[in-house]
Amino acid sequence: MIVKKISIVVTAFFSMSMFAQDVAKTEVEIKPVVKISYLDSVKNTFKRDEMATRVDSLWMNELVSLDIYDDLTKDIQTINTDVTVDEELPTELLKQRLQAMNEKSPFDIEYNQGLENIIKSFLKNRKKSFSRLMALSEYYFPIFEDAFARQNVPLEIKYLAVVESALNPKAVSKMGATGLWQFMYGTGKQYALKIDSYVDERSDPLKATAAASEYMSKMFNIFGDWELVLASYNSGPGNVTKAIRRSGGKTKYWDIRNHLPKETQGYVPAFLATMYLFEYHKEHGINPQRAVVKNFETDTVQIKNQMSFKQIADLLDMPQSQIQLLNPSYKLNVVPFYQNEAHYLRLPKDKIATFVSNEDKIYDYVAYQSQNKTMSAQLALKVTPKAKAKLDKIIEPTDTDVKWYKVQKGDNLGTIAAKYNVTIPELKKWNNLKSNAVALGRNLKLKTDYDPVTKSFKELKSTIAVEKKSEEAIASADDKDKNNVHPQEYVVAAGDNLGSIAKKFGTTIAELKELNSLTSNNIGLGKTLVVAKAVPEIIEENVTTAIASNSSIDSFKKKATSTKNLGEDYYVKKGDSLYSISKKYPGVTISDIKKWNNIKDGDIKPGMKLKING
């Protein structure tokens, strides 16, 4: 009988175990309801138009890459036309090709040893650069040709932009010349190009090209020779006039070349060499990278309220680098709104369609963000002097605000600047860089709280931010380094999607897609994603409550959920910090724990018993 009872008990025990496993299994398979952000909820209502092609992200990176500009500028300034270059190109064949170019061009293209040396130098050292430049030319050359045709300027002058800026609208010379056509400030103003704190139209491809076309036309009326027009564009008409006088009144470029400034002596030959490489690239095995989006696949829309590139990128699910490519004249990555002045945003046609179809929702979202910033600023006034003192200490631009980025293969200052929403001059300033070249494996300094719009460190305006930053500053340095220095990664688990991951880490779907170069919302199980810095759920869930009620830090903390009770002892576990422990108890601060346990600094050890007084 006893054996029978034992058997029944054992059977019941195993039955309960199996039942528990089934329940656990069922619970694991239940997918939690994913809350989406206001941004994603707005985007979910958008009408879509998918008729245009996507932009090749690798090609987009060429916008913010200045390495070609640096290399070509250095070549033109230092190249010695008298040095023979060992490169396979028979002189007689070159003469025939130059003659063919001369017959269909208003330029006086004739063979000389100096031109041959430059062409061979480009072929030997710059083949890869020209392959990339030819991809960019598919976007910019139609703009140039249209403007030149209106002013009866030779279309071949489009190659001059390659020599001037390597087709980079953000290029800035050591003397301050800016844009595709490298206008100085005074010249830009002379040709009615707008330059202010927000806008620099020297970087606007359309307006700057129109100004360059007007300049070329005026100089031709003076000199009557297109080579001399190019020389005057580089060194100024005064230097060309002096060279003509010193040569005894000769009016051909090749006759006065030795009397021109040294840089100008290599300028026109570099232009002709560039024209040759573009015309005969196939014969030399230069395979152009293809530009997916060309100029005629874009359109503009007039902006009715100020908005940032970040807001546009988030709303339209597109990388900021693409917006920068199409709108290079906006200096601060912001489309401004002035009274009585029109500002336009250029986008791919499919994005224009989405923008126009959902304009009201887009402006509502921008207004919502502006309103939240205003409310947060008002809320910051309620911060206690003690908390304010901690905050002021935190937001000083010290080493605690620095993030480090290790340069990887394929990186350049432009791509890194675009990734972290800063500018190339800022990166150079922070790292004492004299040029745009950056070595593989070098650690670059980044200001984590730097605001590129205001050119200052961001103030933490809400009580939530004050609480979070103040306590993190006192927390262990190891925890802070772990969060700030290294990009955070997340392995996709069963049931995950971009929406749930974005919510978990306090970011957006658009940012996740840009960080991981995703072209769709599909993600594979087990894939490692780079995510934004994690935001504690307790803060994220109570943002709206704190702002709406204008609660102070203390009242906000009391609303936080907790799994611990006051008045009990707590034994420190591995990985604990005073900050993480204080979050387990409602209304408890780091200062409270230190006071109750006579802790002078933040050092605690695993196994240590802490008193948590009620």
Coordinates of C-alpha atoms in Angstrom, one line a residue:
M1 CA 0.0 0.0 0.0
I2 CA 2.9 2.3 0.9
V3 CA 4.6 1.5 -2.4
K4 CA 1.3 2.3 -4.3
K5 CA 1.0 5.7 -2.5
I6 CA 4.6 6.5 -3.4
S7 CA 3.9 5.6 -7.0
I8 CA 0.9 7.9 -7.1
V9 CA 2.9 10.7 -5.6
V10 CA 5.8 10.3 -8.0
T11 CA 3.3 10.1 -11.0
A12 CA 1.6 13.3 -9.8
F13 CA 4.9 15.0 -9.3
F14 CA 6.1 14.2 -12.9
S15 CA 2.6 15.2 -14.2
M16 CA 2.9 18.6 -12.5
S17 CA 6.5 19.0 -13.9
M18 CA 5.3 18.2 -17.4
F19 CA 2.4 20.6 -17.0
A20 CA 4.7 23.3 -15.7
Q21 CA 7.0 22.8 -18.8
D22 CA 4.0 23.1 -21.1
V23 CA 2.9 26.3 -19.4
A24 CA 6.5 27.7 -19.6
K25 CA 6.7 26.7 -23.2
T26 CA 3.4 28.4 -23.9
E27 CA 4.5 31.5 -22.1
V28 CA 7.7 31.7 -24.2
E29 CA 5.8 31.5 -27.4
I30 CA 3.5 34.4 -26.5
K31 CA 4.8 37.5 -28.3
P32 CA 4.6 40.7 -26.3
V33 CA 2.7 43.6 -27.6
V34 CA 5.2 46.1 -29.1
K35 CA 4.5 49.8 -28.4
I36 CA 5.5 52.0 -31.3
S37 CA 6.8 55.6 -31.0
Y38 CA 4.9 58.6 -32.2
L39 CA 7.3 58.9 -35.1
D40 CA 6.5 55.3 -36.3
S41 CA 2.8 55.8 -35.8
V42 CA 2.9 58.8 -38.0
K43 CA 4.9 57.0 -40.7
N44 CA 2.5 54.1 -40.6
T45 CA -0.3 56.4 -41.9
F46 CA 1.8 57.7 -44.8
K47 CA 0.8 57.1 -48.4
R48 CA 3.7 55.5 -50.3
D49 CA 4.9 55.9 -53.9
E50 CA 7.6 53.3 -54.8
M51 CA 8.1 54.2 -58.5
A52 CA 11.7 55.6 -58.1
T53 CA 14.8 53.5 -57.5
R54 CA 16.7 53.3 -54.2
V55 CA 20.0 55.1 -53.8
D56 CA 23.1 53.0 -53.7
S57 CA 24.5 53.7 -50.3
L58 CA 28.1 53.2 -51.4
W59 CA 27.8 55.8 -54.1
M60 CA 26.1 58.2 -51.6
N61 CA 29.2 58.1 -49.4
E62 CA 31.1 59.8 -52.2
L63 CA 29.4 63.0 -51.4
V64 CA 31.0 63.3 -48.0
S65 CA 34.4 61.9 -49.1
L66 CA 37.0 64.5 -49.5
D67 CA 40.0 62.3 -50.1
I68 CA 39.9 62.7 -53.9
Y69 CA 39.7 66.4 -53.6
D70 CA 42.8 66.4 -51.4
D71 CA 44.7 64.2 -53.8
L72 CA 43.9 66.0 -57.0
T73 CA 44.5 69.4 -55.4
K74 CA 47.9 68.3 -54.2
D75 CA 48.7 66.8 -57.7
I76 CA 47.8 70.0 -59.5
Q77 CA 49.9 72.2 -57.1
T78 CA 53.0 70.0 -57.1
I79 CA 53.0 68.1 -60.4
N80 CA 56.2 68.6 -62.4
T81 CA 55.3 68.7 -66.1
D82 CA 59.0 68.2 -67.0
V83 CA 59.3 64.8 -65.3
T84 CA 58.7 61.9 -67.7
V85 CA 56.3 59.2 -66.3
D86 CA 56.7 55.6 -67.1
E87 CA 53.2 54.6 -68.3
E88 CA 52.2 52.6 -71.4
L89 CA 50.7 55.2 -73.8
P90 CA 52.5 55.6 -77.2
T91 CA 53.1 59.3 -78.0
E92 CA 51.8 59.0 -81.5
L93 CA 48.6 57.4 -80.3
L94 CA 48.2 60.2 -77.8
K95 CA 48.7 62.8 -80.5
Q96 CA 46.0 61.3 -82.7
R97 CA 43.5 61.3 -79.8
L98 CA 44.3 64.9 -78.8
Q99 CA 43.8 66.0 -82.4
A100 CA 40.4 64.2 -82.5
M101 CA 39.5 66.1 -79.3
N102 CA 40.7 69.4 -80.7
E103 CA 38.6 69.1 -83.9
K104 CA 35.3 68.9 -81.9
S105 CA 36.2 71.4 -79.2
P106 CA 36.6 75.3 -79.0
F107 CA 39.7 74.7 -76.9
D108 CA 43.1 74.8 -78.5
I109 CA 44.2 71.2 -77.6
E110 CA 47.6 70.5 -79.0
Y111 CA 50.2 67.9 -77.9
N112 CA 53.2 68.9 -75.8
Q113 CA 55.5 66.9 -73.5
G114 CA 54.1 68.5 -70.3
L115 CA 50.5 67.5 -71.1
E116 CA 51.6 63.9 -71.9
N117 CA 53.4 63.7 -68.6
I118 CA 50.3 64.9 -66.6
I119 CA 48.0 62.4 -68.5
K120 CA 50.4 59.5 -67.8
S121 CA 50.7 60.6 -64.1
F122 CA 46.9 60.5 -63.7
L123 CA 46.8 57.1 -65.4
K124 CA 49.4 55.7 -63.2
N125 CA 48.2 57.1 -59.8
R126 CA 44.6 58.2 -60.1
K127 CA 42.7 55.5 -62.1
K128 CA 40.6 54.5 -59.1
S129 CA 39.8 58.1 -58.3
F130 CA 38.6 58.8 -61.8
S131 CA 36.4 55.7 -61.7
R132 CA 34.6 57.3 -58.6
L133 CA 34.5 60.7 -60.2
M134 CA 32.8 59.4 -63.3
A135 CA 30.0 58.0 -61.1
L136 CA 29.5 61.4 -59.5
S137 CA 29.6 63.1 -62.9
E138 CA 26.4 61.3 -63.9
Y139 CA 24.6 63.4 -61.3
Y140 CA 26.4 66.7 -61.7
F141 CA 27.2 67.0 -65.5
P142 CA 23.6 67.3 -66.6
I143 CA 23.3 70.3 -64.3
F144 CA 26.5 71.9 -65.7
E145 CA 25.6 71.3 -69.3
D146 CA 22.2 72.9 -68.9
A147 CA 23.6 76.0 -67.4
F148 CA 26.5 76.3 -69.9
A149 CA 24.2 75.8 -72.9
R150 CA 22.1 78.8 -71.8
Q151 CA 25.2 81.1 -71.7
N152 CA 26.9 79.6 -74.8
V153 CA 29.7 78.4 -72.7
P154 CA 31.6 75.3 -74.0
L155 CA 30.2 72.2 -72.4
E156 CA 33.7 70.9 -71.9
I157 CA 34.2 73.3 -69.1
K158 CA 32.2 70.8 -67.0
Y159 CA 35.5 69.0 -66.5
L160 CA 36.9 72.1 -64.7
A161 CA 34.7 71.2 -61.7
V162 CA 36.6 67.9 -61.4
V163 CA 39.9 69.9 -61.2
E164 CA 38.5 72.5 -58.9
S165 CA 36.6 70.4 -56.3
A166 CA 36.7 66.7 -57.4
L167 CA 32.9 67.2 -57.8
N168 CA 32.4 67.7 -54.1
P169 CA 30.0 70.6 -53.2
K170 CA 31.4 70.7 -49.6
A171 CA 35.0 71.1 -50.7
V172 CA 36.7 74.1 -49.0
S173 CA 40.2 75.2 -49.9
K174 CA 42.9 76.5 -47.5
M175 CA 42.0 80.0 -48.7
G176 CA 38.3 79.5 -48.0
A177 CA 37.1 78.9 -51.6
T178 CA 34.0 76.8 -51.3
G179 CA 31.8 74.5 -53.4
L180 CA 31.9 72.7 -56.8
W181 CA 33.3 75.8 -58.5
Q182 CA 35.5 77.0 -55.5
F183 CA 34.1 80.6 -55.2
M184 CA 35.7 82.9 -52.7
Y185 CA 33.4 84.8 -50.3
G186 CA 33.6 88.1 -52.2
T187 CA 33.2 86.5 -55.6
G188 CA 30.2 84.6 -54.4
K189 CA 28.6 87.8 -53.1
Q190 CA 29.5 89.5 -56.4
Y191 CA 27.4 86.9 -58.3
A192 CA 24.5 87.2 -55.9
L193 CA 25.1 83.9 -54.1
K194 CA 23.5 83.9 -50.6
I195 CA 25.8 83.3 -47.7
D196 CA 24.6 83.4 -44.1
S197 CA 24.6 81.3 -41.0
Y198 CA 22.3 78.7 -42.4
V199 CA 22.8 78.8 -46.1
D200 CA 25.9 78.9 -48.4
E201 CA 24.8 78.9 -52.0
R202 CA 28.4 78.5 -53.2
S203 CA 27.7 74.8 -52.4
D204 CA 24.4 74.8 -54.3
P205 CA 25.1 73.0 -57.6
L206 CA 22.4 74.9 -59.6
K207 CA 23.1 78.4 -58.4
A208 CA 26.9 78.1 -58.2
T209 CA 27.0 76.7 -61.7
A210 CA 24.9 79.5 -63.0
A211 CA 27.3 82.0 -61.4
A212 CA 30.3 80.1 -62.8
S213 CA 28.7 80.2 -66.3
E214 CA 28.2 84.0 -66.0
Y215 CA 31.8 84.5 -65.0
M216 CA 33.1 82.4 -67.9
S217 CA 31.0 84.3 -70.4
K218 CA 32.3 87.7 -69.1
M219 CA 35.9 86.6 -69.1
F220 CA 35.6 85.4 -72.7
N221 CA 34.3 88.8 -73.7
I222 CA 37.5 90.2 -72.3
F223 CA 40.2 87.7 -73.4
G224 CA 38.6 86.0 -76.4
D225 CA 40.4 82.7 -75.6
W226 CA 38.9 79.9 -73.5
E227 CA 42.3 78.7 -72.2
L228 CA 42.9 82.3 -70.9
V229 CA 39.4 82.2 -69.4
L230 CA 40.4 79.1 -67.4
A231 CA 43.6 80.7 -66.3
S232 CA 41.8 83.8 -65.1
Y233 CA 39.3 81.6 -63.2
N234 CA 42.2 80.1 -61.3
S235 CA 44.5 83.1 -60.7
G236 CA 42.3 86.1 -61.5
P237 CA 42.2 88.3 -64.6
G238 CA 44.8 90.6 -63.2
N239 CA 47.5 87.9 -63.2
V240 CA 46.6 86.9 -66.8
T241 CA 46.8 90.5 -68.0
K242 CA 50.3 90.8 -66.4
A243 CA 51.4 87.6 -68.0
I244 CA 50.3 88.9 -71.4
R245 CA 52.3 92.1 -70.9
R246 CA 55.4 90.2 -69.7
S247 CA 55.3 87.9 -72.8
G248 CA 55.4 90.9 -75.1
G249 CA 51.6 91.0 -75.9
K250 CA 51.1 87.4 -76.8
T251 CA 47.5 86.2 -76.2
K252 CA 47.7 82.4 -76.3
Y253 CA 47.9 80.4 -73.0
W254 CA 50.8 78.2 -74.1
D255 CA 52.7 81.4 -75.0
I256 CA 52.2 83.2 -71.7
R257 CA 52.2 80.0 -69.5
N258 CA 55.6 80.5 -68.0
H259 CA 54.7 84.0 -66.8
L260 CA 51.6 82.8 -64.9
P261 CA 51.7 81.7 -61.2
K262 CA 53.1 78.3 -60.7
E263 CA 49.8 76.7 -59.7
T264 CA 48.1 78.1 -62.8
Q265 CA 50.9 76.7 -65.0
G266 CA 49.6 73.2 -64.2
Y267 CA 46.0 74.1 -64.0
V268 CA 45.0 74.2 -67.7
P269 CA 47.1 71.0 -68.5
A270 CA 45.3 69.3 -65.6
F271 CA 42.0 70.3 -67.1
L272 CA 42.9 69.0 -70.5
A273 CA 44.3 65.7 -69.0
T274 CA 41.0 65.3 -67.1
M275 CA 39.0 65.8 -70.3
Y276 CA 41.2 63.2 -72.0
L277 CA 40.6 60.6 -69.3
F278 CA 36.9 61.1 -69.4
E279 CA 36.8 60.8 -73.2
Y280 CA 39.1 57.8 -73.4
H281 CA 38.5 56.0 -70.1
K282 CA 37.4 52.7 -71.9
E283 CA 40.6 52.5 -73.8
H284 CA 42.6 52.7 -70.5
G285 CA 40.5 50.2 -68.6
I286 CA 38.8 52.7 -66.3
N287 CA 35.4 51.3 -65.4
P288 CA 33.1 54.0 -64.0
Q289 CA 31.1 53.2 -60.9
R290 CA 27.4 53.6 -61.8
A291 CA 25.3 56.3 -60.2
V292 CA 21.8 54.9 -59.4
V293 CA 20.1 58.2 -58.9
K294 CA 20.7 60.9 -61.5
N295 CA 19.7 64.6 -61.4
F296 CA 16.5 64.1 -63.4
E297 CA 15.2 61.6 -60.9
T298 CA 15.0 64.3 -58.2
D299 CA 12.6 67.1 -57.5
T300 CA 12.1 70.0 -55.1
V301 CA 9.4 71.1 -52.6
Q302 CA 9.2 74.5 -50.8
I303 CA 9.5 74.2 -47.1
K304 CA 6.8 75.9 -44.9
N305 CA 8.5 75.5 -41.6
Q306 CA 12.0 75.0 -40.3
M307 CA 13.0 71.3 -40.1
S308 CA 16.2 69.4 -39.6
F309 CA 17.8 66.7 -41.9
K310 CA 17.4 64.3 -38.9
Q311 CA 13.6 64.8 -38.8
I312 CA 13.3 64.5 -42.6
A313 CA 15.5 61.3 -42.6
D314 CA 13.4 59.8 -39.8
L315 CA 10.1 60.6 -41.4
L316 CA 11.0 59.4 -44.9
D317 CA 13.2 56.4 -44.0
M318 CA 16.3 57.7 -45.8
P319 CA 19.9 58.3 -44.7
Q320 CA 20.9 61.8 -43.8
S321 CA 23.9 61.5 -46.2
Q322 CA 21.5 61.3 -49.1
I323 CA 19.7 64.5 -48.0
Q324 CA 23.1 66.2 -47.6
L325 CA 24.1 65.2 -51.2
L326 CA 20.9 66.7 -52.6
N327 CA 20.9 69.8 -50.4
P328 CA 24.6 70.7 -49.8
S329 CA 24.0 74.5 -49.5
Y330 CA 22.4 74.0 -46.0
K331 CA 25.4 74.4 -43.7
L332 CA 23.9 73.2 -40.4
N333 CA 21.8 70.2 -41.7
V334 CA 18.7 72.3 -41.2
V335 CA 16.3 73.7 -43.8
P336 CA 15.5 77.2 -42.4
F337 CA 12.3 79.2 -42.7
Y338 CA 12.6 83.0 -43.1
Q339 CA 9.8 85.4 -43.7
N340 CA 9.4 86.4 -47.4
E341 CA 12.2 84.0 -48.4
A342 CA 11.7 80.6 -50.1
H343 CA 13.8 77.6 -49.2
Y344 CA 13.6 74.4 -51.1
L345 CA 14.3 70.8 -50.2
R346 CA 15.5 68.5 -53.0
L347 CA 14.7 64.8 -52.7
P348 CA 14.4 61.7 -54.9
K349 CA 11.0 61.7 -56.7
D350 CA 9.5 58.9 -54.7
K351 CA 10.4 60.7 -51.4
I352 CA 9.0 64.0 -52.8
A353 CA 5.7 62.1 -53.5
T354 CA 5.6 60.8 -50.0
F355 CA 6.4 64.3 -48.6
V356 CA 3.8 66.1 -50.6
S357 CA 1.1 63.4 -50.0
N358 CA 1.7 63.7 -46.2
E359 CA 2.7 67.3 -45.7
D360 CA 0.2 68.1 -42.9
K361 CA 1.3 65.0 -40.9
I362 CA 5.0 65.9 -41.4
Y363 CA 4.6 69.5 -40.2
D364 CA 2.4 68.3 -37.3
Y365 CA 5.2 66.0 -36.2
V366 CA 7.8 68.8 -36.5
A367 CA 5.5 71.0 -34.4
Y368 CA 5.1 68.2 -31.9
Q369 CA 8.8 67.9 -31.4
S370 CA 9.3 71.7 -31.1
Q371 CA 6.5 71.8 -28.5
N372 CA 8.1 69.0 -26.5
K373 CA 11.4 70.9 -26.4
T374 CA 9.6 74.0 -25.2
M375 CA 7.8 72.1 -22.4
S376 CA 11.0 70.4 -21.5
A377 CA 12.8 73.8 -21.2
Q378 CA 10.0 75.0 -18.9
L379 CA 10.2 71.8 -16.8
A380 CA 14.0 72.4 -16.4
L381 CA 13.3 75.5 -14.5
K382 CA 11.9 73.3 -11.6
V383 CA 15.3 71.6 -11.1
T384 CA 16.7 72.1 -7.6
P385 CA 20.0 74.2 -7.3
K386 CA 21.8 71.0 -6.1
A387 CA 20.7 69.0 -9.2
K388 CA 21.4 72.0 -11.4
A389 CA 25.0 72.2 -10.1
K390 CA 25.5 68.5 -10.9
L391 CA 24.1 69.1 -14.4
D392 CA 26.3 72.1 -15.1
K393 CA 29.3 70.0 -14.2
I394 CA 28.2 67.2 -16.5
I395 CA 27.6 69.2 -19.6
E396 CA 31.0 70.9 -19.6
P397 CA 32.9 69.8 -22.7
T398 CA 35.4 67.6 -20.8
D399 CA 36.8 64.2 -21.5
T400 CA 33.7 62.6 -19.9
D401 CA 31.7 63.8 -23.0
V402 CA 34.1 62.1 -25.5
K403 CA 33.3 59.1 -27.6
W404 CA 36.1 57.3 -29.5
Y405 CA 35.7 55.8 -32.9
K406 CA 38.3 53.5 -34.5
V407 CA 38.8 54.1 -38.2
Q408 CA 37.9 51.1 -40.2
K409 CA 38.6 50.0 -43.8
G410 CA 36.7 52.2 -46.3
D411 CA 36.2 55.0 -43.7
N412 CA 36.9 58.6 -44.4
L413 CA 36.2 61.8 -42.5
G414 CA 33.1 62.4 -44.5
T415 CA 31.4 59.1 -43.8
I416 CA 32.3 59.3 -40.1
A417 CA 31.0 62.8 -39.9
A418 CA 27.7 61.8 -41.6
K419 CA 27.3 58.8 -39.3
Y420 CA 27.6 60.9 -36.1
N421 CA 25.8 64.0 -37.5
V422 CA 28.8 66.3 -37.2
T423 CA 30.9 68.1 -39.7
I424 CA 34.3 67.4 -41.2
P425 CA 35.8 70.7 -39.8
E426 CA 34.6 69.7 -36.3
L427 CA 36.2 66.3 -36.6
K428 CA 39.5 67.9 -37.7
K429 CA 39.4 70.4 -34.8
W430 CA 38.7 67.8 -32.1
N431 CA 41.5 65.6 -33.4
N432 CA 44.1 68.3 -34.5
L433 CA 44.0 67.0 -38.1
K434 CA 45.7 69.2 -40.7
S435 CA 44.3 67.4 -43.7
N436 CA 41.3 65.2 -44.5
A437 CA 43.5 62.1 -44.6
V438 CA 42.9 59.7 -41.7
A439 CA 44.9 56.5 -40.9
L440 CA 43.3 53.1 -40.7
G441 CA 43.0 52.0 -37.1
R442 CA 43.3 55.5 -35.6
N443 CA 41.0 56.4 -32.7
L444 CA 39.1 59.6 -33.5
K445 CA 37.6 61.8 -30.7
L446 CA 33.9 62.6 -31.0
K447 CA 31.9 64.9 -28.7
T448 CA 28.9 62.8 -27.7
D449 CA 26.8 65.7 -26.5
Y450 CA 27.8 68.1 -29.3
D451 CA 25.0 69.8 -31.2
P452 CA 26.1 70.7 -34.8
V453 CA 23.3 73.2 -35.1
T454 CA 24.1 75.4 -32.1
K455 CA 27.9 74.6 -32.3
S456 CA 27.8 73.9 -28.5
F457 CA 27.2 71.1 -26.1
K458 CA 23.5 70.1 -25.7
E459 CA 21.8 71.1 -22.4
L460 CA 19.8 68.4 -20.8
K461 CA 16.5 70.2 -20.4
S462 CA 14.0 67.8 -18.8
T463 CA 14.0 66.6 -15.2
I464 CA 14.3 63.1 -16.5
A465 CA 17.5 64.0 -18.2
V466 CA 18.8 65.8 -15.1
E467 CA 18.1 62.7 -12.9
K468 CA 19.6 60.3 -15.4
K469 CA 22.8 62.4 -16.1
S470 CA 23.4 63.4 -12.5
E471 CA 23.3 59.9 -11.2
E472 CA 25.3 58.4 -14.1
A473 CA 28.0 60.9 -13.4
I474 CA 28.4 59.5 -9.9
A475 CA 28.2 55.9 -11.1
S476 CA 31.3 53.9 -11.8
A477 CA 33.5 55.0 -14.7
D478 CA 33.6 51.5 -16.1
D479 CA 29.8 51.4 -16.6
K480 CA 29.9 54.8 -18.4
D481 CA 32.8 53.8 -20.7
K482 CA 30.9 50.6 -21.6
N483 CA 28.0 52.7 -22.7
N484 CA 29.7 55.5 -24.5
V485 CA 32.9 54.3 -26.0
H486 CA 31.9 51.2 -27.9
P487 CA 28.9 51.0 -30.3
Q488 CA 26.3 48.7 -28.8
E489 CA 25.2 45.5 -30.6
Y490 CA 22.1 43.3 -30.3
V491 CA 21.5 39.8 -31.6
V492 CA 18.1 39.4 -33.2
A493 CA 16.0 36.9 -31.2
A494 CA 12.8 35.0 -32.1
G495 CA 9.8 37.3 -32.3
D496 CA 11.9 40.4 -32.8
N497 CA 11.3 43.0 -35.5
L498 CA 12.8 46.5 -36.2
G499 CA 9.9 48.2 -34.4
S500 CA 10.4 46.2 -31.1
I501 CA 14.2 46.6 -31.3
A502 CA 13.9 50.3 -31.9
K503 CA 11.5 50.7 -29.0
K504 CA 13.8 48.6 -26.7
F505 CA 16.9 50.8 -27.4
G506 CA 15.2 54.2 -27.6
T507 CA 15.8 54.7 -31.3
T508 CA 13.8 54.7 -34.5
I509 CA 13.4 52.2 -37.4
A510 CA 15.0 54.7 -39.8
E511 CA 18.1 55.0 -37.6
L512 CA 18.4 51.2 -37.2
K513 CA 18.2 50.8 -41.0
E514 CA 20.8 53.5 -41.6
L515 CA 23.2 52.1 -39.0
N516 CA 23.0 48.6 -40.5
S517 CA 22.7 49.6 -44.2
L518 CA 19.3 47.8 -44.4
T519 CA 17.2 48.3 -47.5
S520 CA 14.0 46.7 -46.0
N521 CA 12.4 46.0 -42.7
N522 CA 13.2 42.3 -42.8
I523 CA 15.9 41.0 -40.4
G524 CA 17.1 37.5 -40.0
L525 CA 17.1 35.5 -36.8
G526 CA 20.5 35.6 -35.1
K527 CA 21.7 38.7 -37.1
T528 CA 23.8 41.1 -35.1
L529 CA 22.6 44.7 -35.3
V530 CA 24.3 47.9 -34.3
V531 CA 21.8 49.8 -32.1
A532 CA 21.7 53.2 -30.5
K533 CA 22.7 53.7 -26.8
A534 CA 20.2 51.9 -24.6
V535 CA 17.7 54.0 -22.7
P536 CA 16.4 52.6 -19.3
E537 CA 12.8 51.5 -19.7
I538 CA 11.8 53.3 -16.5
I539 CA 12.7 56.7 -18.0
E540 CA 11.3 56.0 -21.4
E541 CA 7.9 54.9 -20.1
N542 CA 7.5 57.9 -17.9
V543 CA 8.6 60.7 -20.2
T544 CA 5.1 61.8 -21.1
T545 CA 3.9 61.6 -17.5
A546 CA 6.7 63.7 -16.2
I547 CA 6.3 66.4 -18.9
A548 CA 2.5 66.5 -18.6
S549 CA 2.5 66.9 -14.8
N550 CA 5.6 69.2 -14.5
S551 CA 6.7 66.9 -11.7
S552 CA 10.0 67.4 -9.9
I553 CA 12.8 64.8 -9.8
D554 CA 11.6 63.4 -6.5
S555 CA 8.0 63.0 -7.6
F556 CA 9.0 61.5 -10.9
K557 CA 11.2 58.8 -9.1
K558 CA 8.3 57.9 -6.8
K559 CA 6.3 56.9 -9.9
A560 CA 8.9 54.5 -11.0
T561 CA 8.0 50.8 -10.7
S562 CA 10.2 48.6 -8.5
T563 CA 10.7 45.1 -7.5
K564 CA 12.3 45.8 -4.1
N565 CA 10.9 47.0 -0.8
L566 CA 12.3 49.7 1.5
G567 CA 13.7 48.7 4.9
E568 CA 15.5 45.5 3.8
D569 CA 19.2 44.7 3.4
Y570 CA 20.6 44.3 -0.1
Y571 CA 23.6 42.2 -0.9
V572 CA 25.8 43.5 -3.7
K573 CA 26.0 41.3 -6.8
K574 CA 28.6 41.2 -9.5
G575 CA 28.1 44.1 -12.0
D576 CA 26.1 46.2 -9.5
S577 CA 26.7 49.9 -9.1
L578 CA 25.2 52.4 -6.7
Y579 CA 23.2 53.8 -9.6
S580 CA 21.7 50.4 -10.6
I581 CA 20.9 49.6 -7.0
S582 CA 19.2 52.9 -6.3
K583 CA 16.9 52.2 -9.3
K584 CA 15.6 49.1 -7.6
Y585 CA 14.0 51.1 -4.8
P586 CA 11.3 53.8 -5.3
G587 CA 12.4 57.3 -4.2
V588 CA 16.0 56.2 -3.3
T589 CA 19.0 58.1 -4.5
I590 CA 22.7 57.3 -4.6
S591 CA 23.3 59.9 -1.9
D592 CA 20.8 58.1 0.3
I593 CA 22.6 54.7 0.0
K594 CA 25.9 56.3 0.7
K595 CA 24.6 58.1 3.8
W596 CA 22.8 55.1 5.2
N597 CA 26.0 52.9 4.8
N598 CA 28.7 55.5 5.5
I599 CA 30.2 55.2 2.0
K600 CA 32.6 57.9 1.2
D601 CA 33.1 57.1 -2.4
G602 CA 31.3 54.9 -5.0
D603 CA 33.3 51.7 -4.4
I604 CA 31.2 48.7 -3.6
K605 CA 32.2 45.0 -3.8
P606 CA 30.2 41.8 -4.5
G607 CA 28.8 40.3 -1.3
M608 CA 28.8 43.6 0.6
K609 CA 25.6 44.2 2.6
L610 CA 23.9 47.5 2.2
K611 CA 21.2 49.0 4.4
I612 CA 18.2 50.3 2.6
N613 CA 16.2 52.4 5.2
G614 CA 12.5 53.1 4.7

